[in-house]
Coordinates of C-alpha atoms in Angstrom, one line a residue:
Chain A
X272 CA 61.8 36.4 16.7
X273 CA 58.7 36.8 18.9
X274 CA 55.5 34.9 18.0
X275 CA 52.5 36.8 16.9
X276 CA 50.3 36.8 20.1
X277 CA 47.1 36.3 17.9
X278 CA 48.6 33.1 16.6
X279 CA 49.5 31.6 19.9
X280 CA 47.2 28.6 20.7
X281 CA 45.1 29.6 23.6
X282 CA 43.3 26.8 25.4
X283 CA 40.8 27.2 28.1
X284 CA 42.3 27.4 31.6
X285 CA 43.6 24.2 32.9
X286 CA 40.9 22.1 34.6
X287 CA 41.7 19.2 36.8
X288 CA 40.3 17.1 39.7
X289 CA 36.6 17.1 40.4
X290 CA 36.0 20.1 38.1
X291 CA 37.4 18.1 35.1
X292 CA 35.4 15.1 36.3
X293 CA 32.2 17.2 36.2
X294 CA 33.0 18.9 33.0
X295 CA 33.6 15.5 31.4
X296 CA 30.2 14.3 32.6
X297 CA 28.5 17.3 31.1
X298 CA 30.5 17.1 27.9
X299 CA 29.5 13.5 27.3
X300 CA 25.9 13.9 28.3
X301 CA 25.6 17.0 26.1
X302 CA 25.4 15.3 22.6
X303 CA 22.8 12.8 23.9
X304 CA 20.5 15.6 25.1
X305 CA 21.2 17.8 22.1
X306 CA 20.8 14.9 19.7
X307 CA 17.2 14.4 21.1
X308 CA 16.4 18.1 20.4
X309 CA 17.8 18.1 16.9
X310 CA 15.9 15.1 15.6
X311 CA 12.6 14.3 17.2
X312 CA 12.0 10.9 15.5
X313 CA 13.1 9.2 18.7
X314 CA 9.8 10.2 20.3
X315 CA 8.0 7.9 17.8
X316 CA 10.5 5.0 17.8
X317 CA 11.6 5.2 21.4
X318 CA 8.5 6.2 23.2
X319 CA 5.4 5.5 21.2
X320 CA 6.3 2.1 19.7
X321 CA 7.5 0.6 23.0
X322 CA 4.3 1.8 24.6
X323 CA 2.3 -0.3 22.1
X324 CA 4.5 -3.3 22.8
X325 CA 3.8 -3.0 26.5
X326 CA 0.1 -2.7 25.7
X327 CA 0.3 -6.1 23.9
X328 CA 1.3 -7.8 27.2
X329 CA -1.6 -6.0 29.0
X330 CA -4.0 -7.5 26.5
X331 CA -2.5 -10.9 26.9
X332 CA -3.4 -10.7 30.6
X333 CA -6.9 -9.5 29.8
X334 CA -7.3 -12.4 27.3
X335 CA -6.4 -15.0 29.9
X336 CA -8.6 -13.3 32.6
X337 CA -5.8 -12.1 34.9
X338 CA -6.6 -10.0 38.0
X339 CA -6.4 -6.2 37.2
X340 CA -3.3 -5.7 39.3
X341 CA -1.3 -7.6 36.8
X342 CA -2.1 -4.9 34.3
X343 CA -0.3 -2.5 36.6
X344 CA 2.6 -4.9 36.9
X345 CA 3.0 -4.9 33.1
X346 CA 2.8 -1.1 32.8
X347 CA 5.5 -0.7 35.5
X348 CA 7.6 -3.5 34.1
X349 CA 7.3 -2.1 30.6
X350 CA 8.4 1.3 31.7
X351 CA 11.5 -0.2 33.4
X352 CA 12.5 -2.1 30.2
X353 CA 13.5 1.3 28.9
X354 CA 16.3 1.5 31.5
X355 CA 17.5 -2.0 30.8
X356 CA 17.6 -1.2 27.0
X357 CA 19.5 2.0 27.7
X358 CA 22.1 0.3 29.9
X359 CA 22.5 -2.5 27.4
X360 CA 22.7 -0.4 24.2
X361 CA 23.8 3.0 25.3
X362 CA 26.2 2.1 28.1
X363 CA 27.6 -1.4 27.8
X364 CA 28.0 -1.8 24.1
X365 CA 28.5 1.9 23.5
X366 CA 32.2 1.7 24.1
X367 CA 32.4 -0.9 21.4
X368 CA 30.5 1.4 19.1
X369 CA 32.8 4.3 20.1
X370 CA 35.8 2.1 19.2
X371 CA 34.3 1.4 15.8
X372 CA 33.7 5.2 15.3
X373 CA 37.3 6.0 16.4
X374 CA 36.2 8.0 19.5
X375 CA 37.5 5.5 22.1
X376 CA 41.1 6.3 21.4
X377 CA 40.3 10.0 21.8
X378 CA 38.6 9.3 25.2
X379 CA 41.8 7.6 26.4
X380 CA 44.1 10.3 25.0
X381 CA 42.1 13.1 26.7
X382 CA 43.1 13.9 30.3
X383 CA 39.8 12.8 31.7
X384 CA 38.5 9.9 33.6
X385 CA 36.7 7.1 31.7
X386 CA 34.4 6.8 34.7
X387 CA 33.3 10.4 34.0
X388 CA 32.7 9.6 30.4
X389 CA 30.6 6.6 31.3
X390 CA 28.7 8.7 33.9
X391 CA 28.1 11.3 31.2
X392 CA 26.7 8.6 28.9
X393 CA 24.5 7.5 31.8
X394 CA 23.2 11.0 32.7
X395 CA 22.5 11.8 29.0
X396 CA 20.9 8.5 28.4
X397 CA 18.8 8.7 31.6
X398 CA 17.3 11.9 30.4
X399 CA 15.7 10.2 27.4
X400 CA 15.0 7.0 29.2
X401 CA 13.3 8.6 32.1
X402 CA 11.1 10.4 29.6
X403 CA 10.2 7.2 27.8
X404 CA 9.5 5.4 31.1
X405 CA 7.4 8.3 32.4
X406 CA 5.4 8.3 29.2
X407 CA 4.7 4.6 29.4
X408 CA 3.6 4.9 33.0
X409 CA 1.4 7.9 32.5
X410 CA -0.2 6.8 29.2
X411 CA -0.4 3.1 30.3
X412 CA -2.0 4.0 33.6
X413 CA -4.6 6.3 31.8
X414 CA -5.3 3.8 29.1
X415 CA -5.7 0.8 31.4
X416 CA -7.1 2.5 34.5
X417 CA -4.2 1.4 36.7
X418 CA -4.7 2.7 40.2
X419 CA -1.8 3.2 42.6
X420 CA -1.7 3.2 46.3
X421 CA 1.8 4.3 47.4
X422 CA 2.7 2.9 50.8
X423 CA 5.8 5.1 51.2
X424 CA 7.0 7.8 48.8
X425 CA 10.4 7.9 50.6
X426 CA 11.0 4.3 50.2
X427 CA 9.8 4.4 46.6
X428 CA 12.2 7.2 45.7
X429 CA 15.0 5.5 47.6
X430 CA 14.4 2.2 45.8
X431 CA 14.3 3.9 42.4
X432 CA 17.5 5.8 43.1
X433 CA 19.3 2.7 44.4
X434 CA 18.1 0.6 41.5
X435 CA 19.2 3.2 39.0
X436 CA 22.6 3.7 40.7
X437 CA 23.2 -0.1 40.9
X438 CA 22.0 -0.6 37.3
X439 CA 24.1 2.1 35.8
X440 CA 27.0 0.9 37.9
X441 CA 26.5 -2.5 36.4
X442 CA 26.4 -0.9 33.0
X443 CA 29.7 0.9 33.6
X444 CA 31.2 -2.4 34.8
X445 CA 30.0 -4.3 31.7
X446 CA 31.1 -1.4 29.5
X447 CA 34.7 -2.1 30.6
X448 CA 34.3 -5.7 29.4
X449 CA 33.1 -4.4 26.1
X450 CA 36.4 -2.5 25.7
X451 CA 37.9 -5.8 24.8
X452 CA 35.2 -7.1 22.6
X453 CA 34.7 -6.6 18.9
X454 CA 31.7 -7.5 16.7
X455 CA 30.5 -10.0 19.3
X456 CA 29.6 -7.0 21.6
X457 CA 26.5 -6.2 19.5
X458 CA 25.3 -9.8 19.6
X459 CA 25.9 -10.2 23.3
X460 CA 23.8 -7.1 24.0
X461 CA 21.2 -8.5 21.7
X462 CA 21.2 -11.8 23.6
X463 CA 20.9 -10.1 27.0
X464 CA 17.5 -8.7 26.2
X465 CA 14.7 -11.3 26.4
X466 CA 16.4 -13.6 28.9
X467 CA 16.6 -10.6 31.3
X468 CA 13.0 -9.6 30.6
X469 CA 12.2 -13.2 31.6
X470 CA 14.3 -13.7 34.7
X471 CA 13.9 -10.2 36.1
X472 CA 10.1 -10.4 36.0
X473 CA 9.4 -7.4 33.9
X474 CA 5.9 -8.7 33.0
X475 CA 5.1 -10.8 36.1
X476 CA 6.1 -11.0 39.8
X477 CA 9.5 -12.6 40.3
X478 CA 8.0 -14.6 43.1
X479 CA 6.5 -16.9 40.5
X480 CA 9.9 -18.4 40.1
X481 CA 11.7 -20.9 42.4
X482 CA 13.4 -19.0 45.3
X483 CA 16.9 -19.7 44.0
X484 CA 16.1 -18.7 40.4
X485 CA 14.7 -15.4 41.7
X486 CA 17.7 -15.0 44.0
X487 CA 20.1 -15.5 41.1
X488 CA 18.1 -13.1 39.0
X489 CA 18.5 -10.5 41.8
X490 CA 22.1 -9.8 40.6
X491 CA 20.4 -7.6 38.0
X492 CA 19.4 -4.6 40.1
X493 CA 16.1 -4.1 38.2
X494 CA 14.8 -7.4 39.5
X495 CA 14.7 -6.3 43.1
X496 CA 14.1 -2.6 42.2
X497 CA 11.0 -3.5 40.2
X498 CA 9.8 -6.0 42.8
X499 CA 10.1 -3.5 45.6
X500 CA 8.5 -0.7 43.6
X501 CA 5.5 -3.0 42.8
X502 CA 5.2 -3.8 46.5
X503 CA 5.2 -0.1 47.3
X504 CA 2.7 1.2 44.7
X505 CA 0.1 -1.6 44.4
X506 CA -2.2 -2.7 47.2
X507 CA -1.7 -6.4 46.4
X508 CA 2.0 -5.9 45.6
X509 CA 3.3 -7.0 49.1
X510 CA 1.6 -10.4 48.8
X511 CA 3.3 -11.0 45.5
X512 CA 6.7 -9.6 46.5
X513 CA 9.8 -11.8 46.5
X514 CA 11.4 -10.4 49.7
X515 CA 10.4 -7.6 52.0
X516 CA 11.0 -4.1 50.8
X517 CA 13.6 -3.4 53.6
X518 CA 15.6 -6.5 52.6
X519 CA 15.4 -5.5 49.0
X520 CA 16.7 -2.0 49.8
X521 CA 19.6 -3.5 51.8
X522 CA 20.5 -5.8 48.9
X523 CA 20.3 -2.9 46.4
X524 CA 22.7 -0.9 48.6
X525 CA 25.1 -3.8 48.5
X526 CA 24.7 -4.0 44.7
X527 CA 25.3 -0.3 44.3
X528 CA 28.6 -0.4 46.3
X529 CA 29.6 -3.6 44.5
X530 CA 29.0 -2.5 41.0
X531 CA 30.4 1.1 41.4
X532 CA 33.6 -0.2 43.0
X533 CA 33.7 -3.0 40.5
X534 CA 33.3 -0.6 37.6
X535 CA 36.2 1.5 38.8
X536 CA 38.6 -1.4 39.2
X537 CA 37.5 -3.3 36.1
X538 CA 37.6 -0.1 34.0
X539 CA 41.2 0.6 35.1
X540 CA 42.2 -3.0 34.6
X541 CA 40.5 -3.4 31.2
X542 CA 41.8 -0.1 29.9
X543 CA 45.4 -1.2 30.7
X544 CA 44.7 -4.6 29.2
X545 CA 43.2 -3.1 26.1
X546 CA 46.1 -0.8 25.7
X547 CA 48.6 -3.6 26.2
X548 CA 46.9 -5.8 23.7
X549 CA 46.3 -3.1 21.2
X550 CA 42.5 -3.5 21.3
X551 CA 41.5 0.2 21.6
X552 CA 41.8 1.0 17.9
X553 CA 41.2 -2.6 16.7
X554 CA 38.3 -2.9 14.3
X555 CA 37.7 -6.5 13.4
X556 CA 35.4 -6.5 10.5
Chain B
X276 CA 15.2 -3.6 -14.6
X277 CA 18.5 -5.4 -15.1
X278 CA 17.7 -8.9 -14.0
X279 CA 21.3 -10.0 -13.5
X280 CA 22.0 -6.9 -11.4
X281 CA 19.0 -7.5 -9.1
X282 CA 19.9 -11.2 -8.8
X283 CA 23.5 -10.5 -8.1
X284 CA 22.6 -7.8 -5.5
X285 CA 20.3 -10.1 -3.7
X286 CA 22.5 -13.2 -3.6
X287 CA 25.7 -11.3 -2.7
X288 CA 23.8 -9.4 0.0
X289 CA 22.5 -12.7 1.3
X290 CA 26.0 -14.1 1.6
X291 CA 27.3 -10.9 3.2
X292 CA 24.4 -10.8 5.6
X293 CA 25.1 -14.4 6.7
X294 CA 28.7 -13.7 7.3
X295 CA 27.9 -10.6 9.3
X296 CA 25.4 -12.4 11.4
X297 CA 27.3 -15.7 12.0
X298 CA 31.1 -15.4 11.7
X299 CA 31.6 -13.4 14.9
X300 CA 31.9 -16.5 16.9
X301 CA 32.3 -20.3 16.7
X302 CA 29.3 -22.4 15.4
X303 CA 28.4 -23.8 18.9
X304 CA 28.1 -20.4 20.5
X305 CA 26.2 -19.1 17.5
X306 CA 23.8 -22.0 17.8
X307 CA 23.2 -21.2 21.5
X308 CA 22.7 -17.5 20.6
X309 CA 20.2 -18.4 17.9
X310 CA 18.2 -20.6 20.3
X311 CA 18.2 -18.7 23.7
X312 CA 16.7 -15.4 22.6
X313 CA 13.5 -16.8 21.0
X314 CA 13.1 -19.4 23.7
X315 CA 13.3 -16.7 26.4
X316 CA 10.8 -14.6 24.5
X317 CA 8.4 -17.5 24.3
X318 CA 9.0 -18.4 28.0
X319 CA 7.8 -14.9 29.1
X320 CA 4.4 -15.6 27.6
X321 CA 4.4 -19.2 28.9
X322 CA 5.1 -18.0 32.5
X323 CA 2.5 -15.3 32.3
X324 CA -0.1 -17.8 31.0
X325 CA 0.8 -20.4 33.6
X326 CA 0.7 -18.0 36.6
X327 CA -2.8 -17.0 35.7
X328 CA -4.3 -20.2 34.5
X329 CA -2.4 -22.6 36.7
X330 CA -0.8 -24.3 33.7
X331 CA -4.0 -25.0 31.7
X332 CA -2.1 -25.8 28.5
X333 CA -5.0 -27.8 27.1
X334 CA -7.1 -24.7 26.7
X335 CA -7.3 -23.7 22.9
X336 CA -6.1 -20.3 23.9
X337 CA -2.7 -21.6 24.8
X338 CA -1.7 -23.0 21.3
X339 CA -3.3 -19.9 19.8
X340 CA -0.9 -17.7 21.8
X341 CA 2.1 -20.1 21.5
X342 CA 1.9 -20.5 17.8
X343 CA 1.2 -16.9 17.1
X344 CA 4.2 -15.9 19.2
X345 CA 6.4 -18.5 17.5
X346 CA 5.6 -17.3 14.0
X347 CA 5.8 -13.7 15.0
X348 CA 9.5 -14.4 15.4
X349 CA 9.7 -13.9 11.6
X350 CA 8.2 -10.5 11.8
X351 CA 11.0 -9.1 14.0
X352 CA 13.6 -11.1 12.2
X353 CA 12.8 -10.1 8.6
X354 CA 11.8 -6.5 9.3
X355 CA 14.8 -5.9 11.6
X356 CA 17.1 -7.8 9.2
X357 CA 16.2 -5.6 6.2
X358 CA 16.1 -2.3 8.0
X359 CA 19.2 -2.8 10.2
X360 CA 21.3 -3.1 7.1
X361 CA 20.9 0.6 6.5
X362 CA 22.3 1.6 9.9
X363 CA 24.9 -1.1 9.9
X364 CA 26.2 0.0 6.5
X365 CA 25.8 3.7 7.0
X366 CA 27.0 4.2 10.6
X367 CA 28.9 1.1 11.5
X368 CA 30.9 0.0 8.5
X369 CA 30.4 3.3 6.7
X370 CA 29.9 1.5 3.4
X371 CA 26.4 2.7 2.4
X372 CA 27.8 5.4 0.1
X373 CA 30.0 2.7 -1.6
X374 CA 26.9 0.5 -2.0
X375 CA 25.2 3.5 -3.7
X376 CA 28.0 4.0 -6.2
X377 CA 28.4 0.2 -6.9
X378 CA 26.5 -1.4 -9.8
X379 CA 23.9 -3.0 -7.5
X380 CA 20.2 -2.6 -6.9
X381 CA 19.8 -1.1 -3.4
X382 CA 16.3 -2.4 -2.5
X383 CA 17.3 -6.0 -3.6
X384 CA 20.6 -5.6 -1.7
X385 CA 18.7 -4.7 1.5
X386 CA 16.2 -7.6 1.0
X387 CA 19.2 -9.9 0.6
X388 CA 20.7 -8.7 3.9
X389 CA 17.4 -9.7 5.6
X390 CA 17.7 -13.3 4.4
X391 CA 20.2 -14.3 7.1
X392 CA 17.8 -13.1 9.8
X393 CA 15.0 -15.1 8.1
X394 CA 17.2 -18.3 8.3
X395 CA 18.0 -17.6 11.9
X396 CA 14.3 -16.9 12.6
X397 CA 13.4 -20.3 10.9
X398 CA 15.7 -22.1 13.3
X399 CA 14.1 -20.2 16.2
X400 CA 10.6 -21.0 15.1
X401 CA 11.5 -24.7 14.8
X402 CA 13.0 -24.7 18.3
X403 CA 10.0 -23.0 19.8
X404 CA 7.6 -25.3 18.2
X405 CA 9.6 -28.4 19.2
X406 CA 9.7 -27.2 22.8
X407 CA 6.0 -26.5 22.7
X408 CA 5.2 -30.0 21.5
X409 CA 7.6 -31.8 23.8
X410 CA 7.0 -29.8 27.1
X411 CA 3.8 -27.9 26.8
X412 CA 1.3 -30.1 25.1
X413 CA 0.9 -28.0 22.0
X414 CA -1.4 -30.2 19.9
X415 CA 0.7 -30.2 16.7
X416 CA 0.5 -33.4 14.8
X417 CA 2.7 -33.5 11.8
X418 CA 0.5 -36.0 10.0
X419 CA -2.5 -33.7 10.3
X420 CA -0.7 -30.5 9.1
X421 CA -2.1 -29.0 5.9
X422 CA 1.4 -28.7 4.3
X423 CA 0.2 -27.1 1.1
X424 CA -1.5 -24.3 3.0
X425 CA 1.5 -24.0 5.3
X426 CA 4.1 -23.5 2.6
X427 CA 2.0 -21.2 0.4
X428 CA 1.1 -19.0 3.4
X429 CA 4.7 -19.0 4.6
X430 CA 6.0 -17.8 1.2
X431 CA 3.4 -15.1 0.8
X432 CA 3.8 -14.1 4.4
X433 CA 7.6 -13.8 4.3
X434 CA 7.3 -11.8 1.0
X435 CA 4.9 -9.5 2.8
X436 CA 7.2 -9.1 5.7
X437 CA 10.1 -8.3 3.4
X438 CA 8.1 -5.6 1.8
X439 CA 7.3 -4.1 5.2
X440 CA 11.0 -4.4 6.0
X441 CA 11.8 -2.4 2.8
X442 CA 9.4 0.3 3.8
X443 CA 11.1 0.5 7.2
X444 CA 14.6 0.5 5.7
X445 CA 13.6 3.4 3.4
X446 CA 12.3 5.3 6.5
X447 CA 15.5 4.4 8.4
X448 CA 17.5 6.2 5.6
X449 CA 15.9 9.4 6.9
X450 CA 16.3 8.7 10.6
X451 CA 19.3 9.3 12.9
X452 CA 20.9 6.5 14.8
X453 CA 19.2 7.1 18.1
X454 CA 18.4 3.5 18.7
X455 CA 19.8 0.2 17.8
X456 CA 16.7 -1.9 17.3
X457 CA 14.4 0.1 15.1
X458 CA 13.0 -3.0 13.3
X459 CA 12.4 -4.8 16.5
X460 CA 10.7 -1.7 18.0
X461 CA 8.3 -1.6 15.0
X462 CA 7.7 -5.3 15.2
X463 CA 7.0 -5.0 18.9
X464 CA 4.5 -2.4 18.3
X465 CA 2.7 -4.4 15.6
X466 CA 2.5 -7.2 18.2
X467 CA -0.5 -5.3 19.6
X468 CA -2.5 -5.2 16.4
X469 CA -1.8 -8.5 14.7
X470 CA -3.7 -10.9 16.9
X471 CA -0.4 -12.8 17.5
X472 CA -0.8 -13.4 21.2
X473 CA -4.5 -12.7 21.8
X474 CA -7.6 -12.7 19.6
X475 CA -8.5 -9.3 18.1
X476 CA -11.7 -9.3 20.1
X477 CA -9.7 -8.5 23.2
X478 CA -8.8 -5.1 21.7
X479 CA -11.1 -2.2 22.2
X480 CA -13.5 -1.9 19.3
X481 CA -11.9 1.3 18.0
X482 CA -8.5 -0.4 17.7
X483 CA -9.7 -3.5 15.9
X484 CA -9.8 -2.0 12.4
X485 CA -6.0 -1.5 12.6
X486 CA -5.7 -5.2 13.2
X487 CA -7.9 -6.0 10.3
X488 CA -5.8 -3.8 8.0
X489 CA -2.6 -5.6 9.0
X490 CA -1.6 -8.5 6.7
X491 CA 0.2 -10.1 9.6
X492 CA -3.2 -10.8 11.2
X493 CA -4.3 -13.0 8.2
X494 CA -0.9 -14.6 7.8
X495 CA -0.8 -15.7 11.4
X496 CA -4.3 -17.1 11.2
X497 CA -3.4 -19.1 8.1
X498 CA -0.3 -20.5 9.8
X499 CA -2.3 -21.6 12.8
X500 CA -5.0 -23.1 10.6
X501 CA -2.5 -25.0 8.6
X502 CA -0.9 -26.5 11.7
X503 CA -3.8 -26.9 14.1
X504 CA -6.9 -26.3 12.0
X505 CA -9.8 -27.0 14.4
X506 CA -8.2 -25.2 17.4
X507 CA -7.4 -22.1 15.4
X508 CA -10.9 -21.9 13.9
X509 CA -12.4 -22.0 17.4
X510 CA -11.7 -18.2 17.7
X511 CA -14.3 -15.9 16.2
X512 CA -11.9 -13.2 14.8
X513 CA -11.6 -14.5 11.3
X514 CA -13.8 -17.6 11.6
X515 CA -16.2 -16.4 8.8
X516 CA -13.4 -16.5 6.2
X517 CA -12.3 -19.7 4.4
X518 CA -8.7 -20.5 4.0
X519 CA -8.9 -19.4 0.3
X520 CA -10.4 -16.1 1.3
X521 CA -7.7 -15.5 3.9
X522 CA -5.1 -16.3 1.3
X523 CA -6.7 -13.9 -1.1
X524 CA -6.7 -11.1 1.5
X525 CA -3.1 -11.8 2.4
X526 CA -2.0 -11.8 -1.2
X527 CA -3.9 -8.6 -1.9
X528 CA -2.4 -6.8 1.1
X529 CA 1.1 -8.1 0.1
X530 CA 0.7 -6.5 -3.3
X531 CA -0.4 -3.3 -1.7
X532 CA 2.6 -3.3 0.6
X533 CA 4.9 -4.1 -2.3
X534 CA 3.6 -1.1 -4.2
X535 CA 3.8 1.2 -1.1
X536 CA 7.4 -0.1 -0.5
X537 CA 8.4 0.9 -4.0
X538 CA 7.1 4.5 -3.7
X539 CA 8.4 4.8 -0.1
X540 CA 11.8 3.8 -1.2
X541 CA 11.8 6.2 -4.2
X542 CA 10.7 9.1 -2.0
X543 CA 13.0 8.4 1.0
X544 CA 16.0 7.6 -1.3
X545 CA 15.5 10.9 -3.2
X546 CA 15.1 12.9 0.0
X547 CA 18.1 11.2 1.7
X548 CA 20.3 12.1 -1.4
X549 CA 18.9 15.6 -1.4
X550 CA 19.7 16.1 2.3
X551 CA 23.0 14.4 2.2
X552 CA 22.0 11.6 4.6
X553 CA 23.5 8.7 2.8
X554 CA 26.8 8.9 4.6
X555 CA 25.6 10.5 7.8
X556 CA 27.0 9.3 11.1
X557 CA 24.9 10.2 14.1
X558 CA 26.5 8.7 17.1
X559 CA 25.0 10.0 20.3

């Protein structure tokens, strides 16, 4: 008996290699971008409210009579907090959340790369985050009359690109660790917020710390990224910088390589470990 | 209202909230977790202050900022605790629909879920105050504290925060799960208007009325006055009001927020049922 051709399961043509990698990135980024279009409440909670929180730190500096360039430091630092929050909540702990939702097992079953899935999360998340960061910079600058004097646009773009690559590489690396975690994942992400705001100098120059404290904090790419960007966009930035911009760019390149390679190896290893220990579908309440 | 049902909803939710918050790790790690986050938050302000003033901790402005920030911990804790329960139950454990069909009172259940965060917040506040007294010369003398004013203000203030949390929880029913920390985002925004870390005079004149309409402003002033009376009264913001007047304003605003929270819950609850949002999962 011959099967009715209309009932034969027809899939899309087989895709593999880099095409599959790219398709996976787009597929995972898609719900994040579309989700933003479908419900606009994030504009209020994710853009407007954080902007008010950043303003509070500006007024603290005004209350204690700080020089005006510190206002610019806060605006820029406040904008960059968006990226840290995104990495923490929408990259690192996202795999734990996906596990709880039952999606993680599907990711593993599907013939795609986990790296591509994480990249898709990063790309989709970056879209909203960049919007939030831009809004904070524009509105903050207008509200508080922040003036910029960019020393080198090329270096500025390079620093931003390197900082984001290293940061999201770090997010992908830590996401692999979160594959093994259960409820503690949420709390660990929660714990990593304020201490990083403190040690990465989101609201003040990192140079204010002891050299070794600042050096240790530089393992988080935003620390040097933010420091270099402040040096490049504020006239007095260079005098308050931790290291020279060129050195910071070199360190950021090292961090990019380190975190991206680390993410690949750790993800492969953790995936195998999680499969072996049966943690992929585990849901410890 | 069925009293036993509300009491049971509140107490069981309190127990449940505590288990959710604390039993994911061993007690030692949990204690570290409870202490590090608020200390880091306070340290950001201390570093900002010390960079600019060169460590002038004896200025009255420093205890003003430090105590305001310490007690502001409660704002994030209570508001986030109450509102997070909605997303936690709806999207994480997927139990919100079961809560709805159980014989419990939903608003009291949410309020109960916020109690654990209040307790954790209390530990954080104590740790921050102790660190301030020991290392930063915060002029807090326990024999000089107006304990009566302190406890009355604390009780009214926490009730007010719980009502604000309930309003936020009701709104959360209508909102997708785009972000994890909706309560903390709102608390962060209110930081600007509450005079927590700078006197309201620093704000532009057109923004100050928002601060005066916020019950948190009066509550923080009362907390400061009860702990370090003279220093707190050195700032002109609310200097013309006596403690009793401030208590009256705080109580009045708390009642207003309680009434608003009831109507907000009723409206959002009805709308969420109508739109089928009670068991929605929105994982982006």
